Amino acid sequence: MSQTIAVIDYGMGNLRSVQKALQYAAPNDQVIITAEPGRINTADRVVFPGQGAARDCMAAIERHQLSTVIRKAAQEKPFLGVCMGLQVLLTHSTENQGTSLLNLQPGQVRRFRPTTPEIKIPHMGWNQVDIIREHPLWANIATGSRFYFVHSYYIQPDDPDIISATTEHSLTFTSAIATGTLFACQFHPEKSADAGLQLLRNFVSWHPTRDQAQIQ
Amino acid sequence: MLAKRIIPCLDVDQGRVVKGVKFVDIRDAGNPVAIAKRYNAEGADEITFLDITASSEQRETLVHVIEQVAAEVFIPLTVGGGIRSLEDVRRMLNAGADKVAINTAAIFKPTLVQQAAERFGSQCIVVAIDAKQVDNHWEIFTHGGRKATGTHAIEWAERMAAYGAGEILLTSMDRDGTKVGFDNQLTRRITDAVSIPVIASGGAGSLQHLADGIQKGGADAVLAASIFHFGEYRIAQAKQYLAAQGIPVRL
C-alpha cells in the first residue's frame, strides 16, 4: 500500500536530491517536501535533512514553528535525520559561538580539530561506517561500507547506547544514532550510491515495533 | 579512513558532452545523462560538469541536464563554468548540483565566494583555480589560461579558504591536455597551505599519474577527463591500481 513520506522543508539546503533518492528507493510511495505541521503529522514517515550552519538551522526551525512537530514525529513514527538533521537533535553546538539545539538527545556538537596536515576540514568524501549495533536500517549493508560525508562538526551523544555506527576522522566519532523510531546519520544516504539507496530502502520498509517505540 | 576520490569531468556545451566520449556500449555518446550513469555504475566518487557554452542564454540547458542526472545518479555532482552570481549558484543547487565551482568570477569579485559560502554553506562552494608557472612561482590565469592576473596561486588559495571555500579545484594550465601528469609540485604547495580538500586537475595521462597526484601532490581527489572518456582506463581499474599502492579508495 502506498504511504506518504514527508521531507521537512525549513529552507535549509536543497531537498531535491533527498526527495529524488527517496522516490527512487520507494517508487510506489508519495514523497512530499513540506513545512506544514499538519502534513508532517499525518505522514507515515518523516525525513529531516539539513545543511548549513547550526544557528541558521535553529532559526529556520523556530521561524517555521517546527520544533514541536519534529519532536513528536521523532518519537512516534519512523524518522530519519540526515547531516544537520542529526546534529540539531542534540543539546548544544559550539558552532556560531555556541548554539542551543533541540535537545531531543542529550549531547554536544563539536568542531573537528586537525591533528595532522592530512586531516582536512570539512570532512568531505567517502568514509567507512562501522556498524556497532545492528538495526533494521543496516540490513544488507556490510559494516565498513563507505558513505558520503560533508561536515565540519560531529556529535557526542551523552548516552552511548544510542550509538549505532562510528567513523574515523582524526578521532572516532558517532556517524549514526538509533533509538525507538528515530534513526539519524551524519553522512548523506541520498549521495552515497548503492549503500545509501539500500539504507533508504531499509528506512521506507522499516516498521519499528510498538515495544521499541515505548522504550523511549 | 577517508577515501581518495576519483572524479571524471565532463565538458558540456549546450547540453551535450563534447571533447568526444567513446564508450562502445553507449549509443548516444554525447548524452550527459547516459555518461553520468555509466560513470556512476563504474564507481566514480563524484562527477564534475564543466559548462563551456559560450553564450549565457544557452546555459539554461545545463540546468535541465543537471536535473535529469540528479534524478538518477546518487553521488555528488559538481557544476562549474560561467558561475557569476549568487543567483547562478542557487539555480544550480536547486537543479540538483551538490557543489558549484566558481572560477573567474571569484577573481573579479572575491566577495562572491564569501557571500555564497555564507548563504549556501562552505560545503557546496568550490573555488576553481587555473594556475600557470611564471618564473619560479605560480600565477592565476583566466580565459582558459590566456590572461594573467598577477595573483600568486598559493596566496589566492589561502585567501579563498579564509573566505569560506569548502574545496579547491586546482588545474595546472601548463599540464592541462598534455597527459604528462599533474603538476605535483604545485599541488603540494597548495595542499600544504590550506586545510580544505584539494582536487588535482590537468595532465593525467596514466594511472600512475593519479597515484602521484595523491602521493606526491597530497591531493584529496584527482580529476581526469580523457583517460576515462576514451575507455583507455576504467574507473574501477584506476581504483584497483590505487588500492594496490596502499591508497584508500571506495571499491
CSV table of C-alpha atoms in Angstrom, one decimal:
chain,number,residue,atom,x,y,z
A,1,MET,CA,0.0,0.0,0.0
A,2,SER,CA,1.2,3.4,-0.8
A,3,GLN,CA,2.5,5.5,2.1
A,4,THR,CA,3.4,9.1,2.5
A,5,ILE,CA,7.0,10.2,3.3
A,6,ALA,CA,7.4,13.8,4.4
A,7,VAL,CA,10.7,15.5,3.8
A,8,ILE,CA,10.7,18.5,6.2
A,9,ASP,CA,11.5,21.7,4.4
A,10,TYR,CA,12.6,24.6,6.6
A,11,GLY,CA,14.6,26.4,4.0
A,12,MET,CA,18.0,24.9,4.9
A,13,GLY,CA,19.6,23.4,1.8
A,14,ASN,CA,18.5,21.7,-1.3
A,15,LEU,CA,16.0,18.9,-0.7
A,16,ARG,CA,15.6,17.8,-4.3
A,17,SER,CA,18.3,15.2,-4.1
A,18,VAL,CA,16.8,13.8,-0.8
A,19,GLN,CA,13.4,13.6,-2.5
A,20,LYS,CA,14.7,12.1,-5.7
A,21,ALA,CA,16.7,9.4,-3.9
A,22,LEU,CA,13.7,8.5,-1.7
A,23,GLN,CA,11.4,8.4,-4.7
A,24,TYR,CA,13.9,6.1,-6.4
A,25,ALA,CA,14.1,3.9,-3.3
A,26,ALA,CA,10.3,3.9,-2.9
A,27,PRO,CA,8.8,4.3,-6.4
A,28,ASN,CA,5.2,3.5,-5.2
A,29,ASP,CA,5.2,5.9,-2.3
A,30,GLN,CA,4.4,9.5,-2.2
A,31,VAL,CA,7.4,11.7,-1.3
A,32,ILE,CA,6.4,15.2,-0.3
A,33,ILE,CA,8.5,18.2,0.6
A,34,THR,CA,6.7,20.3,3.2
A,35,ALA,CA,7.0,22.7,6.1
A,36,GLU,CA,3.3,22.3,7.1
A,37,PRO,CA,2.9,20.8,10.6
A,38,GLY,CA,-0.4,19.2,9.6
A,39,ARG,CA,1.2,17.3,6.7
A,40,ILE,CA,4.2,16.2,8.8
A,41,ASN,CA,1.8,14.9,11.5
A,42,THR,CA,-0.2,12.8,9.1
A,43,ALA,CA,2.8,11.4,7.1
A,44,ASP,CA,3.7,7.8,7.6
A,45,ARG,CA,7.4,8.5,7.7
A,46,VAL,CA,9.4,11.7,8.2
A,47,VAL,CA,12.8,12.6,6.8
A,48,PHE,CA,14.6,15.6,8.4
A,49,PRO,CA,17.5,16.8,6.3
A,50,GLY,CA,19.6,20.0,6.8
A,51,GLN,CA,22.6,21.9,5.6
A,52,GLY,CA,24.4,25.0,6.6
A,53,ALA,CA,25.2,26.5,10.0
A,54,ALA,CA,23.6,25.4,13.3
A,55,ARG,CA,22.4,28.8,14.2
A,56,ASP,CA,20.7,29.3,10.9
A,57,CYS,CA,19.1,25.9,11.1
A,58,MET,CA,17.7,26.5,14.6
A,59,ALA,CA,16.4,30.0,13.5
A,60,ALA,CA,14.7,28.4,10.5
A,61,ILE,CA,13.1,25.7,12.7
A,62,GLU,CA,11.8,28.4,15.0
A,63,ARG,CA,10.6,30.6,12.2
A,64,HIS,CA,8.6,27.7,10.8
A,65,GLN,CA,7.4,26.7,14.3
A,66,LEU,CA,8.5,23.2,13.7
A,67,SER,CA,10.3,22.1,16.9
A,68,THR,CA,7.2,20.5,18.5
A,69,VAL,CA,6.3,18.7,15.3
A,70,ILE,CA,9.8,17.4,14.9
A,71,ARG,CA,9.9,16.2,18.5
A,72,LYS,CA,6.6,14.5,18.1
A,73,ALA,CA,7.5,12.8,14.8
A,74,ALA,CA,10.8,11.6,16.1
A,75,GLN,CA,9.0,9.8,19.0
A,76,GLU,CA,6.0,8.4,17.1
A,77,LYS,CA,6.9,7.3,13.6
A,78,PRO,CA,9.9,6.2,11.5
A,79,PHE,CA,12.1,9.3,11.5
A,80,LEU,CA,15.3,9.7,9.6
A,81,GLY,CA,17.6,12.7,10.4
A,82,VAL,CA,20.4,13.5,7.9
A,83,CYS,CA,23.5,15.6,8.5
A,84,MET,CA,22.4,18.8,10.2
A,85,GLY,CA,19.1,16.9,10.7
A,86,LEU,CA,21.2,14.7,13.1
A,87,GLN,CA,23.2,17.5,14.7
A,88,VAL,CA,20.3,19.7,15.7
A,89,LEU,CA,18.7,16.8,17.7
A,90,LEU,CA,21.4,17.2,20.3
A,91,THR,CA,21.6,19.7,23.1
A,92,HIS,CA,24.3,22.2,22.2
A,93,SER,CA,26.8,23.0,19.4
A,94,THR,CA,30.0,25.0,19.6
A,95,GLU,CA,29.2,26.4,16.2
A,96,ASN,CA,28.5,30.2,15.8
A,97,GLN,CA,29.9,31.0,19.3
A,98,GLY,CA,27.6,28.4,20.8
A,99,THR,CA,24.1,27.4,19.7
A,100,SER,CA,21.3,25.8,21.7
A,101,LEU,CA,19.8,22.9,19.8
A,102,LEU,CA,16.5,20.9,20.0
A,103,ASN,CA,17.8,18.7,22.9
A,104,LEU,CA,15.9,15.6,21.8
A,105,GLN,CA,19.0,13.6,22.6
A,106,PRO,CA,21.3,14.9,25.3
A,107,GLY,CA,24.8,15.6,23.9
A,108,GLN,CA,27.2,18.1,22.3
A,109,VAL,CA,28.2,19.0,18.8
A,110,ARG,CA,31.9,19.9,18.4
A,111,ARG,CA,34.2,21.0,15.6
A,112,PHE,CA,36.9,18.7,14.2
A,113,ARG,CA,40.4,19.8,15.0
A,114,PRO,CA,43.1,18.8,12.5
A,115,THR,CA,45.6,16.6,14.3
A,116,THR,CA,47.9,16.2,11.3
A,117,PRO,CA,48.1,18.1,7.9
A,118,GLU,CA,46.5,15.1,6.2
A,119,ILE,CA,43.2,15.7,8.2
A,120,LYS,CA,41.2,18.1,6.1
A,121,ILE,CA,38.2,20.1,7.3
A,122,PRO,CA,35.4,19.9,6.2
A,123,HIS,CA,35.5,16.1,6.4
A,124,MET,CA,34.4,15.6,2.8
A,125,GLY,CA,34.2,12.4,0.8
A,126,TRP,CA,33.6,8.7,1.2
A,127,ASN,CA,34.4,7.3,4.6
A,128,GLN,CA,33.8,3.9,6.3
A,129,VAL,CA,30.9,3.5,8.6
A,130,ASP,CA,31.5,0.8,11.2
A,131,ILE,CA,28.2,-0.6,12.5
A,132,ILE,CA,28.5,-1.1,16.2
A,133,ARG,CA,24.8,-2.0,16.8
A,134,GLU,CA,22.6,-3.9,14.4
A,135,HIS,CA,19.5,-2.2,13.3
A,136,PRO,CA,16.9,-2.8,10.5
A,137,LEU,CA,18.3,0.2,8.6
A,138,TRP,CA,21.6,-1.6,8.3
A,139,ALA,CA,20.0,-4.6,6.6
A,140,ASN,CA,22.1,-5.8,3.6
A,141,ILE,CA,24.8,-3.1,4.3
A,142,ALA,CA,28.2,-4.5,5.4
A,143,THR,CA,30.0,-2.9,8.3
A,144,GLY,CA,32.8,-0.7,6.9
A,145,SER,CA,30.8,0.3,3.9
A,146,ARG,CA,31.6,3.8,2.6
A,147,PHE,CA,29.1,6.6,2.7
A,148,TYR,CA,29.4,10.2,1.5
A,149,PHE,CA,30.1,12.8,4.3
A,150,VAL,CA,30.5,16.6,4.2
A,151,HIS,CA,30.6,18.3,7.6
A,152,SER,CA,33.0,20.2,9.9
A,153,TYR,CA,31.2,19.3,13.2
A,154,TYR,CA,30.5,16.0,14.8
A,155,ILE,CA,28.1,14.8,17.6
A,156,GLN,CA,29.0,13.4,21.0
A,157,PRO,CA,25.8,11.9,22.5
A,158,ASP,CA,25.7,11.5,26.3
A,159,ASP,CA,24.0,8.1,26.1
A,160,PRO,CA,26.5,5.6,24.5
A,161,ASP,CA,23.6,3.1,24.0
A,162,ILE,CA,22.1,5.2,21.1
A,163,ILE,CA,25.4,5.0,19.1
A,164,SER,CA,24.6,2.8,16.0
A,165,ALA,CA,27.8,3.5,13.9
A,166,THR,CA,31.1,5.2,14.2
A,167,THR,CA,33.6,6.6,11.7
A,168,GLU,CA,37.3,7.7,11.9
A,169,HIS,CA,38.4,11.2,11.0
A,170,SER,CA,41.2,12.3,13.3
A,171,LEU,CA,39.1,10.7,16.1
A,172,THR,CA,36.4,8.1,16.2
A,173,PHE,CA,33.1,9.9,16.0
A,174,THR,CA,29.4,8.9,16.1
A,175,SER,CA,28.2,8.7,12.5
A,176,ALA,CA,24.7,7.3,13.2
A,177,ILE,CA,22.4,7.1,16.2
A,178,ALA,CA,19.3,4.9,16.7
A,179,THR,CA,16.6,4.9,19.4
A,180,GLY,CA,13.0,3.9,19.2
A,181,THR,CA,11.5,5.2,16.0
A,182,LEU,CA,14.5,7.6,15.4
A,183,PHE,CA,17.4,6.9,13.2
A,184,ALA,CA,19.8,9.7,12.3
A,185,CYS,CA,23.1,9.7,10.4
A,186,GLN,CA,25.9,12.2,9.7
A,187,PHE,CA,26.5,11.0,6.2
A,188,HIS,CA,24.3,11.6,3.2
A,189,PRO,CA,22.5,8.4,2.1
A,190,GLU,CA,21.0,10.3,-0.8
A,191,LYS,CA,24.5,10.9,-2.2
A,192,SER,CA,26.0,7.5,-1.2
A,193,ALA,CA,25.3,5.5,-4.3
A,194,ASP,CA,24.2,1.8,-3.7
A,195,ALA,CA,24.9,1.8,0.0
A,196,GLY,CA,22.9,4.9,0.5
A,197,LEU,CA,20.0,3.7,-1.6
A,198,GLN,CA,20.0,0.5,0.4
A,199,LEU,CA,19.7,2.4,3.6
A,200,LEU,CA,16.8,4.5,2.2
A,201,ARG,CA,15.1,1.3,1.0
A,202,ASN,CA,15.5,-0.1,4.5
A,203,PHE,CA,14.0,3.1,6.0
A,204,VAL,CA,10.9,3.1,3.8
A,205,SER,CA,10.2,-0.5,4.8
A,206,TRP,CA,11.1,-0.2,8.5
A,207,HIS,CA,8.3,-0.9,11.0
A,208,PRO,CA,9.6,-0.2,14.4
A,209,THR,CA,7.6,-2.3,16.8
A,210,ARG,CA,5.4,-0.7,19.4
A,211,ASP,CA,7.7,-2.1,22.0
A,212,GLN,CA,10.7,-0.4,20.6
A,213,ALA,CA,8.7,2.9,20.5
A,214,GLN,CA,7.8,2.6,24.1
A,215,ILE,CA,11.4,2.2,25.3
A,216,GLN,CA,11.7,5.9,24.7
B,1,MET,CA,39.8,6.2,6.7
B,2,LEU,CA,38.6,8.8,4.3
B,3,ALA,CA,39.0,7.5,0.7
B,4,LYS,CA,40.8,9.5,-2.0
B,5,ARG,CA,38.3,10.4,-4.7
B,6,ILE,CA,38.4,9.8,-8.4
B,7,ILE,CA,36.3,12.4,-10.3
B,8,PRO,CA,35.6,12.2,-14.0
B,9,CYS,CA,35.0,15.6,-15.6
B,10,LEU,CA,32.6,16.2,-18.5
B,11,ASP,CA,32.8,19.3,-20.7
B,12,VAL,CA,29.3,20.3,-21.6
B,13,ASP,CA,28.4,22.6,-24.5
B,14,GLN,CA,24.8,23.5,-25.0
B,15,GLY,CA,23.7,20.4,-23.1
B,16,ARG,CA,25.9,17.9,-24.9
B,17,VAL,CA,29.2,16.4,-23.7
B,18,VAL,CA,32.0,17.5,-26.0
B,19,LYS,CA,35.7,16.5,-26.4
B,20,GLY,CA,34.2,13.2,-27.5
B,21,VAL,CA,33.4,10.5,-25.1
B,22,LYS,CA,33.8,7.0,-26.5
B,23,PHE,CA,32.0,4.2,-24.8
B,24,VAL,CA,31.3,1.3,-27.0
B,25,ASP,CA,28.1,0.4,-25.2
B,26,ILE,CA,26.7,3.9,-25.1
B,27,ARG,CA,24.8,4.6,-28.3
B,28,ASP,CA,24.4,8.3,-27.7
B,29,ALA,CA,27.9,9.2,-26.7
B,30,GLY,CA,27.3,12.9,-26.2
B,31,ASN,CA,24.4,12.4,-23.8
B,32,PRO,CA,25.5,13.6,-20.4
B,33,VAL,CA,22.9,11.6,-18.5
B,34,ALA,CA,23.9,8.3,-20.1
B,35,ILE,CA,27.6,9.1,-19.5
B,36,ALA,CA,27.0,10.1,-15.9
B,37,LYS,CA,25.0,6.9,-15.3
B,38,ARG,CA,27.8,4.9,-16.8
B,39,TYR,CA,30.5,6.6,-14.6
B,40,ASN,CA,28.3,6.1,-11.5
B,41,ALA,CA,28.0,2.4,-12.3
B,42,GLU,CA,31.8,2.1,-12.7
B,43,GLY,CA,32.3,3.6,-9.2
B,44,ALA,CA,33.0,7.3,-9.8
B,45,ASP,CA,33.1,9.1,-6.5
B,46,GLU,CA,31.7,12.3,-7.9
B,47,ILE,CA,31.1,13.8,-11.3
B,48,THR,CA,32.0,17.3,-12.4
B,49,PHE,CA,30.2,19.1,-15.2
B,50,LEU,CA,32.1,21.9,-16.8
B,51,ASP,CA,29.9,24.2,-18.8
B,52,ILE,CA,31.8,25.6,-21.8
B,53,THR,CA,28.8,27.0,-23.5
B,54,ALA,CA,29.8,30.4,-25.0
B,55,SER,CA,26.5,32.2,-24.7
B,56,SER,CA,24.8,32.7,-21.4
B,57,GLU,CA,21.3,32.3,-23.0
B,58,GLN,CA,22.1,28.7,-23.8
B,59,ARG,CA,23.4,28.0,-20.3
B,60,GLU,CA,19.9,27.1,-19.2
B,61,THR,CA,20.2,23.8,-21.0
B,62,LEU,CA,22.8,22.7,-18.3
B,63,VAL,CA,20.2,23.3,-15.6
B,64,HIS,CA,18.0,20.7,-17.3
B,65,VAL,CA,20.9,18.3,-17.7
B,66,ILE,CA,21.7,18.5,-14.0
B,67,GLU,CA,18.0,18.0,-13.1
B,68,GLN,CA,17.9,14.8,-15.2
B,69,VAL,CA,21.2,13.4,-13.9
B,70,ALA,CA,20.3,14.2,-10.3
B,71,ALA,CA,17.1,12.1,-10.6
B,72,GLU,CA,19.1,9.0,-11.5
B,73,VAL,CA,22.6,9.3,-10.2
B,74,PHE,CA,23.0,9.4,-6.5
B,75,ILE,CA,26.6,10.6,-6.0
B,76,PRO,CA,27.8,14.2,-5.5
B,77,LEU,CA,27.6,16.4,-8.6
B,78,THR,CA,29.7,19.5,-9.1
B,79,VAL,CA,28.9,22.1,-11.7
B,80,GLY,CA,31.3,24.8,-12.9
B,81,GLY,CA,31.8,27.2,-15.8
B,82,GLY,CA,30.1,30.6,-16.1
B,83,ILE,CA,29.0,30.9,-12.4
B,84,ARG,CA,28.9,34.7,-11.8
B,85,SER,CA,26.4,35.4,-9.2
B,86,LEU,CA,24.6,34.1,-6.1
B,87,GLU,CA,21.6,33.5,-8.4
B,88,ASP,CA,23.7,31.3,-10.7
B,89,VAL,CA,24.8,29.3,-7.6
B,90,ARG,CA,21.2,29.0,-6.3
B,91,ARG,CA,19.9,27.8,-9.7
B,92,MET,CA,22.5,25.0,-10.0
B,93,LEU,CA,21.9,23.8,-6.4
B,94,ASN,CA,18.2,23.8,-7.0
B,95,ALA,CA,18.7,21.8,-10.1
B,96,GLY,CA,20.4,19.1,-8.1
B,97,ALA,CA,24.1,20.1,-8.0
B,98,ASP,CA,25.7,19.4,-4.7
B,99,LYS,CA,28.6,21.8,-5.3
B,100,VAL,CA,29.2,24.7,-7.5
B,101,ALA,CA,32.7,25.7,-8.7
B,102,ILE,CA,33.4,29.4,-9.0
B,103,ASN,CA,36.3,30.4,-11.2
B,104,THR,CA,36.8,33.7,-13.0
B,105,ALA,CA,34.1,35.5,-11.0
B,106,ALA,CA,36.0,34.8,-7.8
B,107,ILE,CA,38.9,36.7,-9.2
B,108,PHE,CA,36.9,39.8,-10.3
B,109,LYS,CA,34.6,39.7,-7.3
B,110,PRO,CA,36.2,37.7,-4.4
B,111,THR,CA,33.4,38.6,-2.0
B,112,LEU,CA,31.1,36.4,-4.2
B,113,VAL,CA,32.8,33.3,-2.6
B,114,GLN,CA,32.3,34.8,0.9
B,115,GLN,CA,28.6,35.6,0.2
B,116,ALA,CA,28.0,32.2,-1.4
B,117,ALA,CA,29.6,30.3,1.5
B,118,GLU,CA,27.5,32.3,4.0
B,119,ARG,CA,24.3,31.8,2.1
B,120,PHE,CA,24.6,28.2,1.0
B,121,GLY,CA,27.3,26.8,3.2
B,122,SER,CA,31.0,26.2,2.6
B,123,GLN,CA,30.3,22.5,1.8
B,124,CYS,CA,28.9,23.5,-1.7
B,125,ILE,CA,31.3,26.2,-2.7
B,126,VAL,CA,34.3,25.0,-4.7
B,127,VAL,CA,36.9,27.6,-5.9
B,128,ALA,CA,38.4,26.6,-9.2
B,129,ILE,CA,42.0,27.8,-9.6
B,130,ASP,CA,43.7,27.8,-13.0
B,131,ALA,CA,47.4,28.2,-12.3
B,132,LYS,CA,50.4,28.6,-14.6
B,133,GLN,CA,54.1,28.7,-13.7
B,134,VAL,CA,55.7,32.1,-14.2
B,135,ASP,CA,59.5,32.1,-13.4
B,136,ASN,CA,59.6,30.2,-10.1
B,137,HIS,CA,56.1,30.7,-8.8
B,138,TRP,CA,52.6,30.1,-9.9
B,139,GLU,CA,50.0,32.7,-11.0
B,140,ILE,CA,46.3,32.6,-11.5
B,141,PHE,CA,45.2,32.9,-15.1
B,142,THR,CA,41.8,33.4,-16.6
B,143,HIS,CA,40.2,32.9,-20.0
B,144,GLY,CA,41.4,29.4,-20.4
B,145,GLY,CA,44.9,30.3,-19.4
B,146,ARG,CA,45.4,33.2,-21.8
B,147,LYS,CA,45.1,36.1,-19.3
B,148,ALA,CA,47.5,36.6,-16.4
B,149,THR,CA,46.1,38.2,-13.3
B,150,GLY,CA,49.4,38.8,-11.4
B,151,THR,CA,47.9,37.0,-8.4
B,152,HIS,CA,50.0,34.3,-6.8
B,153,ALA,CA,48.3,30.9,-6.7
B,154,ILE,CA,49.3,29.9,-3.2
B,155,GLU,CA,48.2,33.3,-1.7
B,156,TRP,CA,45.0,33.1,-3.6
B,157,ALA,CA,44.2,29.6,-2.3
B,158,GLU,CA,44.8,30.7,1.2
B,159,ARG,CA,42.5,33.7,0.7
B,160,MET,CA,39.7,31.7,-0.8
B,161,ALA,CA,39.9,29.2,2.1
B,162,ALA,CA,39.7,32.1,4.5
B,163,TYR,CA,36.6,33.4,2.6
B,164,GLY,CA,34.8,30.1,3.2
B,165,ALA,CA,35.6,27.9,0.1
B,166,GLY,CA,34.9,24.3,1.0
B,167,GLU,CA,37.3,22.9,-1.5
B,168,ILE,CA,39.8,23.9,-4.2
B,169,LEU,CA,39.8,22.5,-7.7
B,170,LEU,CA,43.3,23.1,-8.8
B,171,THR,CA,44.1,23.0,-12.5
B,172,SER,CA,47.7,23.3,-13.9
B,173,MET,CA,47.3,25.2,-17.2
B,174,ASP,CA,50.8,24.1,-18.1
B,175,ARG,CA,49.8,20.5,-17.9
B,176,ASP,CA,46.1,20.6,-19.0
B,177,GLY,CA,45.7,18.3,-22.0
B,178,THR,CA,49.3,17.2,-22.1
B,179,LYS,CA,48.9,13.8,-20.4
B,180,VAL,CA,52.3,14.1,-18.8
B,181,GLY,CA,51.0,14.1,-15.3
B,182,PHE,CA,49.7,16.6,-12.8
B,183,ASP,CA,52.0,19.5,-11.6
B,184,ASN,CA,52.6,17.7,-8.3
B,185,GLN,CA,54.9,20.4,-7.0
B,186,LEU,CA,52.1,23.0,-7.4
B,187,THR,CA,49.5,20.7,-5.8
B,188,ARG,CA,51.9,20.0,-2.9
B,189,ARG,CA,52.4,23.8,-2.3
B,190,ILE,CA,48.6,24.3,-2.2
B,191,THR,CA,47.7,21.3,-0.1
B,192,ASP,CA,50.4,22.4,2.4
B,193,ALA,CA,49.0,25.9,2.5
B,194,VAL,CA,45.3,25.2,3.2
B,195,SER,CA,43.4,22.8,5.4
B,196,ILE,CA,40.4,22.3,3.0
B,197,PRO,CA,40.4,19.5,0.5
B,198,VAL,CA,42.2,20.0,-2.8
B,199,ILE,CA,41.3,18.3,-6.2
B,200,ALA,CA,44.3,17.9,-8.6
B,201,SER,CA,43.5,18.5,-12.2
B,202,GLY,CA,45.3,19.0,-15.5
B,203,GLY,CA,47.6,16.5,-17.1
B,204,ALA,CA,46.6,13.0,-16.0
B,205,GLY,CA,47.6,10.5,-18.7
B,206,SER,CA,48.1,7.3,-16.8
B,207,LEU,CA,47.0,5.5,-13.6
B,208,GLN,CA,50.4,6.2,-12.1
B,209,HIS,CA,49.7,10.0,-12.6
B,210,LEU,CA,46.6,9.6,-10.5
B,211,ALA,CA,48.7,7.9,-7.8
B,212,ASP,CA,51.4,10.6,-8.0
B,213,GLY,CA,48.8,13.4,-7.6
B,214,ILE,CA,47.7,11.8,-4.3
B,215,GLN,CA,51.1,10.7,-3.0
B,216,LYS,CA,53.4,13.3,-4.3
B,217,GLY,CA,51.0,16.2,-4.6
B,218,GLY,CA,49.0,15.4,-1.5
B,219,ALA,CA,45.7,15.8,-3.3
B,220,ASP,CA,42.5,14.6,-1.7
B,221,ALA,CA,40.9,13.9,-5.1
B,222,VAL,CA,42.0,13.6,-8.7
B,223,LEU,CA,40.0,14.8,-11.6
B,224,ALA,CA,40.5,13.4,-15.1
B,225,ALA,CA,38.7,13.6,-18.4
B,226,SER,CA,40.4,12.0,-21.4
B,227,ILE,CA,41.8,8.9,-19.8
B,228,PHE,CA,38.3,7.8,-18.8
B,229,HIS,CA,36.4,9.2,-21.8
B,230,PHE,CA,38.1,7.1,-24.4
B,231,GLY,CA,37.8,3.9,-22.4
B,232,GLU,CA,41.6,3.9,-22.1
B,233,TYR,CA,41.1,3.1,-18.4
B,234,ARG,CA,38.0,2.2,-16.4
B,235,ILE,CA,37.4,3.9,-13.1
B,236,ALA,CA,37.2,0.6,-11.3
B,237,GLN,CA,40.6,-0.3,-12.8
B,238,ALA,CA,42.0,3.1,-11.6
B,239,LYS,CA,40.7,2.4,-8.1
B,240,GLN,CA,42.3,-1.1,-8.0
B,241,TYR,CA,45.6,0.4,-9.1
B,242,LEU,CA,45.5,3.0,-6.4
B,243,ALA,CA,44.4,0.4,-3.8
B,244,ALA,CA,47.3,-1.8,-4.7
B,245,GLN,CA,49.6,1.1,-3.8
B,246,GLY,CA,48.0,1.4,-0.4
B,247,ILE,CA,45.9,4.4,-1.2
B,248,PRO,CA,42.4,4.2,0.4
B,249,VAL,CA,39.7,4.2,-2.2
B,250,ARG,CA,36.0,3.3,-2.3
B,251,LEU,CA,35.9,-0.1,-4.2
